[in-house]
PDB file of C-alpha atoms in Angstrom:
ATOM      1  CA  UNK A   1     101.136  61.758 108.550  1.00  0.00           C
ATOM      2  CA  UNK A   2     102.266  58.152 108.522  1.00  0.00           C
ATOM      3  CA  UNK A   3      99.885  54.931 107.331  1.00  0.00           C
ATOM      4  CA  UNK A   4      98.215  53.149 110.637  1.00  0.00           C
ATOM      5  CA  UNK A   5      95.844  50.732 111.101  1.00  0.00           C
ATOM      6  CA  UNK A   6      92.995  52.844 110.711  1.00  0.00           C
ATOM      7  CA  UNK A   7      94.473  53.961 107.081  1.00  0.00           C
ATOM      8  CA  UNK A   8      95.005  50.191 106.178  1.00  0.00           C
ATOM      9  CA  UNK A   9      91.554  49.697 106.643  1.00  0.00           C
ATOM     10  CA  UNK A  10      90.732  52.248 103.649  1.00  0.00           C
ATOM     11  CA  UNK A  11      93.993  51.558 101.892  1.00  0.00           C
ATOM     12  CA  UNK A  12      96.185  48.589 102.734  1.00  0.00           C
ATOM     13  CA  UNK A  13      99.554  49.952 102.061  1.00  0.00           C
ATOM     14  CA  UNK A  14     102.254  51.550 103.934  1.00  0.00           C
ATOM     15  CA  UNK A  15     103.027  55.170 102.929  1.00  0.00           C
ATOM     16  CA  UNK A  16     104.135  58.472 104.603  1.00  0.00           C
ATOM     17  CA  UNK A  17     102.438  61.783 103.507  1.00  0.00           C
ATOM     18  CA  UNK A  18     103.542  65.335 104.017  1.00  0.00           C
ATOM     19  CA  UNK A  19     101.494  68.097 102.925  1.00  0.00           C
ATOM     20  CA  UNK A  20     103.554  71.190 102.368  1.00  0.00           C
ATOM     21  CA  UNK A  21     102.205  75.096 102.177  1.00  0.00           C
ATOM     22  CA  UNK A  22     104.531  78.350 100.932  1.00  0.00           C
ATOM     23  CA  UNK A  23     102.535  81.494 100.982  1.00  0.00           C
ATOM     24  CA  UNK A  24     104.291  84.706  99.519  1.00  0.00           C
ATOM     25  CA  UNK A  25     102.877  87.953  98.601  1.00  0.00           C
ATOM     26  CA  UNK A  26     101.446  87.197  95.598  1.00  0.00           C
ATOM     27  CA  UNK A  27     101.693  83.675  95.495  1.00  0.00           C
ATOM     28  CA  UNK A  28     100.632  80.126  97.373  1.00  0.00           C
ATOM     29  CA  UNK A  29     102.633  77.107  96.618  1.00  0.00           C
ATOM     30  CA  UNK A  30     101.452  73.842  97.539  1.00  0.00           C
ATOM     31  CA  UNK A  31     102.910  70.014  97.181  1.00  0.00           C
ATOM     32  CA  UNK A  32     101.632  66.642  98.391  1.00  0.00           C
ATOM     33  CA  UNK A  33     104.835  64.188  99.078  1.00  0.00           C
ATOM     34  CA  UNK A  34     103.985  60.694  99.077  1.00  0.00           C
ATOM     35  CA  UNK A  35     106.819  58.219 100.142  1.00  0.00           C
ATOM     36  CA  UNK A  36     106.297  54.586  99.684  1.00  0.00           C
ATOM     37  CA  UNK A  37     107.197  52.413 102.338  1.00  0.00           C
ATOM     38  CA  UNK A  38     105.231  49.563 101.605  1.00  0.00           C
ATOM     39  CA  UNK A  39     108.219  47.324 100.521  1.00  0.00           C
ATOM     40  CA  UNK A  40     106.518  46.959  96.853  1.00  0.00           C
ATOM     41  CA  UNK A  41     104.882  49.501  94.271  1.00  0.00           C
ATOM     42  CA  UNK A  42     101.875  51.250  94.925  1.00  0.00           C
ATOM     43  CA  UNK A  43      99.507  53.147  93.015  1.00  0.00           C
ATOM     44  CA  UNK A  44      96.774  55.915  93.756  1.00  0.00           C
ATOM     45  CA  UNK A  45      95.185  58.819  92.355  1.00  0.00           C
ATOM     46  CA  UNK A  46      96.048  62.217  93.505  1.00  0.00           C
ATOM     47  CA  UNK A  47      94.172  65.868  93.185  1.00  0.00           C
ATOM     48  CA  UNK A  48      94.839  69.334  94.661  1.00  0.00           C
ATOM     49  CA  UNK A  49      91.750  70.512  95.298  1.00  0.00           C
ATOM     50  CA  UNK A  50      91.727  74.698  94.938  1.00  0.00           C
ATOM     51  CA  UNK A  51      88.329  76.778  95.129  1.00  0.00           C
ATOM     52  CA  UNK A  52      89.414  79.923  93.438  1.00  0.00           C
ATOM     53  CA  UNK A  53      87.457  82.893  94.540  1.00  0.00           C
ATOM     54  CA  UNK A  54      85.918  84.806  91.385  1.00  0.00           C
ATOM     55  CA  UNK A  55      83.337  87.878  91.518  1.00  0.00           C
ATOM     56  CA  UNK A  56      80.737  86.047  89.641  1.00  0.00           C
ATOM     57  CA  UNK A  57      81.220  83.171  87.257  1.00  0.00           C
ATOM     58  CA  UNK A  58      78.176  83.946  85.411  1.00  0.00           C
ATOM     59  CA  UNK A  59      78.185  85.823  81.888  1.00  0.00           C
ATOM     60  CA  UNK A  60      81.759  85.163  81.044  1.00  0.00           C
ATOM     61  CA  UNK A  61      82.839  86.430  84.617  1.00  0.00           C
ATOM     62  CA  UNK A  62      85.818  84.224  84.737  1.00  0.00           C
ATOM     63  CA  UNK A  63      87.645  82.813  81.392  1.00  0.00           C
ATOM     64  CA  UNK A  64      89.756  80.061  81.443  1.00  0.00           C
ATOM     65  CA  UNK A  65      92.725  79.627  78.856  1.00  0.00           C
ATOM     66  CA  UNK A  66      95.510  77.263  77.917  1.00  0.00           C
ATOM     67  CA  UNK A  67      93.763  73.941  77.338  1.00  0.00           C
ATOM     68  CA  UNK A  68      92.582  74.488  73.549  1.00  0.00           C
ATOM     69  CA  UNK A  69      93.437  71.276  71.692  1.00  0.00           C
ATOM     70  CA  UNK A  70      93.819  69.218  75.048  1.00  0.00           C
ATOM     71  CA  UNK A  71      91.684  65.837  75.275  1.00  0.00           C
ATOM     72  CA  UNK A  72      89.532  65.559  78.320  1.00  0.00           C
ATOM     73  CA  UNK A  73      86.626  63.548  80.006  1.00  0.00           C
ATOM     74  CA  UNK A  74      83.155  65.029  80.360  1.00  0.00           C
ATOM     75  CA  UNK A  75      82.151  63.364  83.688  1.00  0.00           C
ATOM     76  CA  UNK A  76      78.447  65.281  83.058  1.00  0.00           C
ATOM     77  CA  UNK A  77      78.000  64.059  80.069  1.00  0.00           C
ATOM     78  CA  UNK A  78      80.380  60.797  80.724  1.00  0.00           C
ATOM     79  CA  UNK A  79      81.915  61.496  77.143  1.00  0.00           C
ATOM     80  CA  UNK A  80      85.681  61.815  75.856  1.00  0.00           C
ATOM     81  CA  UNK A  81      86.029  65.064  73.761  1.00  0.00           C
ATOM     82  CA  UNK A  82      88.656  67.882  72.573  1.00  0.00           C
ATOM     83  CA  UNK A  83      88.700  71.144  74.120  1.00  0.00           C
ATOM     84  CA  UNK A  84      87.901  73.491  71.024  1.00  0.00           C
ATOM     85  CA  UNK A  85      88.093  76.654  72.997  1.00  0.00           C
ATOM     86  CA  UNK A  86      90.692  78.991  73.448  1.00  0.00           C
ATOM     87  CA  UNK A  87      88.494  80.622  76.272  1.00  0.00           C
ATOM     88  CA  UNK A  88      86.550  78.409  78.663  1.00  0.00           C
ATOM     89  CA  UNK A  89      83.297  80.137  80.187  1.00  0.00           C
ATOM     90  CA  UNK A  90      80.921  78.659  82.523  1.00  0.00           C
ATOM     91  CA  UNK A  91      77.035  78.578  81.700  1.00  0.00           C
ATOM     92  CA  UNK A  92      76.152  74.992  83.266  1.00  0.00           C
ATOM     93  CA  UNK A  93      77.473  72.171  85.696  1.00  0.00           C
ATOM     94  CA  UNK A  94      81.331  71.790  84.532  1.00  0.00           C
ATOM     95  CA  UNK A  95      83.456  68.696  85.533  1.00  0.00           C
ATOM     96  CA  UNK A  96      86.004  67.996  82.944  1.00  0.00           C
ATOM     97  CA  UNK A  97      89.146  65.826  83.563  1.00  0.00           C
ATOM     98  CA  UNK A  98      91.951  67.110  80.998  1.00  0.00           C
ATOM     99  CA  UNK A  99      94.255  64.246  80.503  1.00  0.00           C
ATOM    100  CA  UNK A 100      98.423  65.365  80.309  1.00  0.00           C
ATOM    101  CA  UNK A 101      97.042  68.996  80.564  1.00  0.00           C
ATOM    102  CA  UNK A 102      99.498  71.992  80.102  1.00  0.00           C
ATOM    103  CA  UNK A 103     101.554  72.679  83.125  1.00  0.00           C
ATOM    104  CA  UNK A 104     100.302  76.575  83.225  1.00  0.00           C
ATOM    105  CA  UNK A 105      96.701  77.391  82.451  1.00  0.00           C
ATOM    106  CA  UNK A 106      95.362  80.657  83.595  1.00  0.00           C
ATOM    107  CA  UNK A 107      92.204  82.296  84.741  1.00  0.00           C
ATOM    108  CA  UNK A 108      90.969  85.970  83.169  1.00  0.00           C
ATOM    109  CA  UNK A 109      88.378  87.069  86.093  1.00  0.00           C
ATOM    110  CA  UNK A 110      86.056  90.123  85.798  1.00  0.00           C
ATOM    111  CA  UNK A 111      86.110  92.491  88.498  1.00  0.00           C
ATOM    112  CA  UNK A 112      82.682  93.181  90.011  1.00  0.00           C
ATOM    113  CA  UNK A 113      83.658  94.136  93.612  1.00  0.00           C
ATOM    114  CA  UNK A 114      87.280  93.812  92.719  1.00  0.00           C
ATOM    115  CA  UNK A 115      89.702  94.991  90.064  1.00  0.00           C
ATOM    116  CA  UNK A 116      89.985  92.547  86.699  1.00  0.00           C
ATOM    117  CA  UNK A 117      92.768  90.022  87.537  1.00  0.00           C
ATOM    118  CA  UNK A 118      94.451  86.905  86.020  1.00  0.00           C
ATOM    119  CA  UNK A 119      94.970  83.792  88.356  1.00  0.00           C
ATOM    120  CA  UNK A 120      97.662  81.468  87.226  1.00  0.00           C
ATOM    121  CA  UNK A 121      98.093  77.851  87.981  1.00  0.00           C
ATOM    122  CA  UNK A 122     101.136  76.260  87.468  1.00  0.00           C
ATOM    123  CA  UNK A 123     101.539  72.365  87.980  1.00  0.00           C
ATOM    124  CA  UNK A 124     104.001  69.671  88.345  1.00  0.00           C
ATOM    125  CA  UNK A 125     104.470  65.935  89.115  1.00  0.00           C
ATOM    126  CA  UNK A 126     107.661  63.786  89.721  1.00  0.00           C
ATOM    127  CA  UNK A 127     109.191  60.995  91.239  1.00  0.00           C
ATOM    128  CA  UNK A 128     112.553  61.245  93.177  1.00  0.00           C
ATOM    129  CA  UNK A 129     114.803  59.626  95.747  1.00  0.00           C
ATOM    130  CA  UNK A 130     115.479  55.987  96.746  1.00  0.00           C
ATOM    131  CA  UNK A 131     115.049  53.721  99.823  1.00  0.00           C
ATOM    132  CA  UNK A 132     114.746  56.357 102.992  1.00  0.00           C
ATOM    133  CA  UNK A 133     115.357  59.405 101.003  1.00  0.00           C
ATOM    134  CA  UNK A 134     113.494  62.882 102.270  1.00  0.00           C
ATOM    135  CA  UNK A 135     112.315  65.295  99.642  1.00  0.00           C
ATOM    136  CA  UNK A 136     113.007  68.753 100.086  1.00  0.00           C
ATOM    137  CA  UNK A 137     112.268  71.952  98.495  1.00  0.00           C
ATOM    138  CA  UNK A 138     114.459  74.297  97.096  1.00  0.00           C
ATOM    139  CA  UNK A 139     114.000  78.337  97.772  1.00  0.00           C
ATOM    140  CA  UNK A 140     110.782  79.981  95.917  1.00  0.00           C
ATOM    141  CA  UNK A 141     111.386  77.989  92.819  1.00  0.00           C
ATOM    142  CA  UNK A 142     109.422  75.238  95.027  1.00  0.00           C
ATOM    143  CA  UNK A 143     110.860  72.358  92.548  1.00  0.00           C
ATOM    144  CA  UNK A 144     111.230  69.284  94.831  1.00  0.00           C
ATOM    145  CA  UNK A 145     114.944  68.008  95.249  1.00  0.00           C
ATOM    146  CA  UNK A 146     115.975  64.898  96.568  1.00  0.00           C
ATOM    147  CA  UNK A 147     117.989  65.188  99.798  1.00  0.00           C
ATOM    148  CA  UNK A 148     120.521  62.403  98.731  1.00  0.00           C
ATOM    149  CA  UNK A 149     120.259  62.857  95.144  1.00  0.00           C
ATOM    150  CA  UNK A 150     119.360  65.187  92.544  1.00  0.00           C
ATOM    151  CA  UNK A 151     117.717  62.453  90.555  1.00  0.00           C
ATOM    152  CA  UNK A 152     113.876  63.822  89.734  1.00  0.00           C
ATOM    153  CA  UNK A 153     111.892  62.193  87.030  1.00  0.00           C
ATOM    154  CA  UNK A 154     109.101  64.124  85.913  1.00  0.00           C
ATOM    155  CA  UNK A 155     105.442  62.398  85.709  1.00  0.00           C
ATOM    156  CA  UNK A 156     102.237  63.352  83.764  1.00  0.00           C
ATOM    157  CA  UNK A 157      99.626  65.273  85.623  1.00  0.00           C
ATOM    158  CA  UNK A 158      96.156  65.944  84.356  1.00  0.00           C
ATOM    159  CA  UNK A 159      93.980  69.037  85.075  1.00  0.00           C
ATOM    160  CA  UNK A 160      90.145  69.096  86.606  1.00  0.00           C
ATOM    161  CA  UNK A 161      87.934  71.788  85.894  1.00  0.00           C
ATOM    162  CA  UNK A 162      85.003  72.415  88.068  1.00  0.00           C
ATOM    163  CA  UNK A 163      82.114  74.333  89.110  1.00  0.00           C
ATOM    164  CA  UNK A 164      78.927  72.650  90.185  1.00  0.00           C
ATOM    165  CA  UNK A 165      76.452  74.908  88.887  1.00  0.00           C
ATOM    166  CA  UNK A 166      72.891  75.937  90.433  1.00  0.00           C
ATOM    167  CA  UNK A 167      71.074  72.401  90.599  1.00  0.00           C
ATOM    168  CA  UNK A 168      74.373  70.560  91.390  1.00  0.00           C
ATOM    169  CA  UNK A 169      74.935  73.097  94.536  1.00  0.00           C
ATOM    170  CA  UNK A 170      71.699  72.657  95.839  1.00  0.00           C
ATOM    171  CA  UNK A 171      71.937  68.959  96.050  1.00  0.00           C
ATOM    172  CA  UNK A 172      75.365  68.920  97.613  1.00  0.00           C
ATOM    173  CA  UNK A 173      74.950  68.822 101.629  1.00  0.00           C
ATOM    174  CA  UNK A 174      78.529  70.585 102.018  1.00  0.00           C
ATOM    175  CA  UNK A 175      78.638  73.404  99.158  1.00  0.00           C
ATOM    176  CA  UNK A 176      76.186  76.603  99.762  1.00  0.00           C
ATOM    177  CA  UNK A 177      73.279  76.832  97.068  1.00  0.00           C
ATOM    178  CA  UNK A 178      74.813  80.256  96.085  1.00  0.00           C
ATOM    179  CA  UNK A 179      78.408  79.271  96.325  1.00  0.00           C
ATOM    180  CA  UNK A 180      78.908  78.293  92.484  1.00  0.00           C
ATOM    181  CA  UNK A 181      78.605  82.098  91.681  1.00  0.00           C
ATOM    182  CA  UNK A 182      81.648  82.775  93.181  1.00  0.00           C
ATOM    183  CA  UNK A 183      84.061  79.829  92.714  1.00  0.00           C
ATOM    184  CA  UNK A 184      86.104  77.931  90.048  1.00  0.00           C
ATOM    185  CA  UNK A 185      88.092  75.273  90.618  1.00  0.00           C
ATOM    186  CA  UNK A 186      91.471  74.329  88.670  1.00  0.00           C
ATOM    187  CA  UNK A 187      92.804  71.334  90.237  1.00  0.00           C
ATOM    188  CA  UNK A 188      96.180  69.724  89.133  1.00  0.00           C
ATOM    189  CA  UNK A 189      96.258  65.945  89.795  1.00  0.00           C
ATOM    190  CA  UNK A 190      96.370  62.515  88.544  1.00  0.00           C
ATOM    191  CA  UNK A 191      93.256  61.322  87.676  1.00  0.00           C
ATOM    192  CA  UNK A 192      92.803  59.719  84.403  1.00  0.00           C
ATOM    193  CA  UNK A 193      94.931  56.936  85.681  1.00  0.00           C
ATOM    194  CA  UNK A 194      96.308  55.984  88.378  1.00  0.00           C
ATOM    195  CA  UNK A 195     100.307  56.725  89.553  1.00  0.00           C
ATOM    196  CA  UNK A 196     102.473  53.933  89.983  1.00  0.00           C
ATOM    197  CA  UNK A 197     105.214  54.591  92.595  1.00  0.00           C
ATOM    198  CA  UNK A 198     108.095  52.084  93.232  1.00  0.00           C
ATOM    199  CA  UNK A 199     108.845  51.082  96.944  1.00  0.00           C
ATOM    200  CA  UNK A 200     111.326  53.758  98.859  1.00  0.00           C
ATOM    201  CA  UNK A 201     110.567  56.619  96.530  1.00  0.00           C
ATOM    202  CA  UNK A 202     108.524  59.681  97.060  1.00  0.00           C
ATOM    203  CA  UNK A 203     106.001  61.218  94.575  1.00  0.00           C
ATOM    204  CA  UNK A 204     105.310  65.123  94.776  1.00  0.00           C
ATOM    205  CA  UNK A 205     102.346  66.757  93.299  1.00  0.00           C
ATOM    206  CA  UNK A 206     102.496  70.260  93.400  1.00  0.00           C
ATOM    207  CA  UNK A 207     101.003  73.600  92.203  1.00  0.00           C
ATOM    208  CA  UNK A 208     101.829  77.327  92.163  1.00  0.00           C
ATOM    209  CA  UNK A 209      99.208  79.677  92.198  1.00  0.00           C
ATOM    210  CA  UNK A 210      99.661  83.630  91.097  1.00  0.00           C
ATOM    211  CA  UNK A 211      97.255  86.318  90.976  1.00  0.00           C
ATOM    212  CA  UNK A 212      98.243  90.110  89.162  1.00  0.00           C
ATOM    213  CA  UNK A 213      96.092  92.647  88.298  1.00  0.00           C
ATOM    214  CA  UNK A 214      95.162  92.762  84.674  1.00  0.00           C
TER     215      UNK A 214
END
């Protein structure tokens, strides 16, 4: 996708955007590539939405691990907090933005209609290339590389933990009233602040979702 007159009415900059999907037997890899063609730096937010299937999110049916000690903004209570829980479960609306979160987070899912399993989400962000450079991905590693140069600079990434729960689900027009029971979102992104991208360079935000029987 490239910028056009239509996109400029919403976001008045020039860019090229590529969304990449790779599917393996036990993994899903997706990556968002944003190339700045504007002639000067641009900034933006980015978020990879993933709605992970769970048998039942209630009663500790899913527990998220790997965020203890991370500062986050609770969008429900509109307060800044530090995560104290080793295992995060769901009993109410949850919409937390974990700043500069670890690159690997896992969800332990209890099986009701399926076997117990662990889903891991590995994330990463980077800036690479120069003017006219094209970002490619190398093999199953999924690590972005610049076709002109191997130079790649890692960037900070956040993680959003989300479940609308019952009351919010009913209020959403594009979400089923009961669907909150069967999902949790563990979403990599750059949300707590905007990502700055120099002209002619490419920003990559990627995730690898893996599943294994517990």
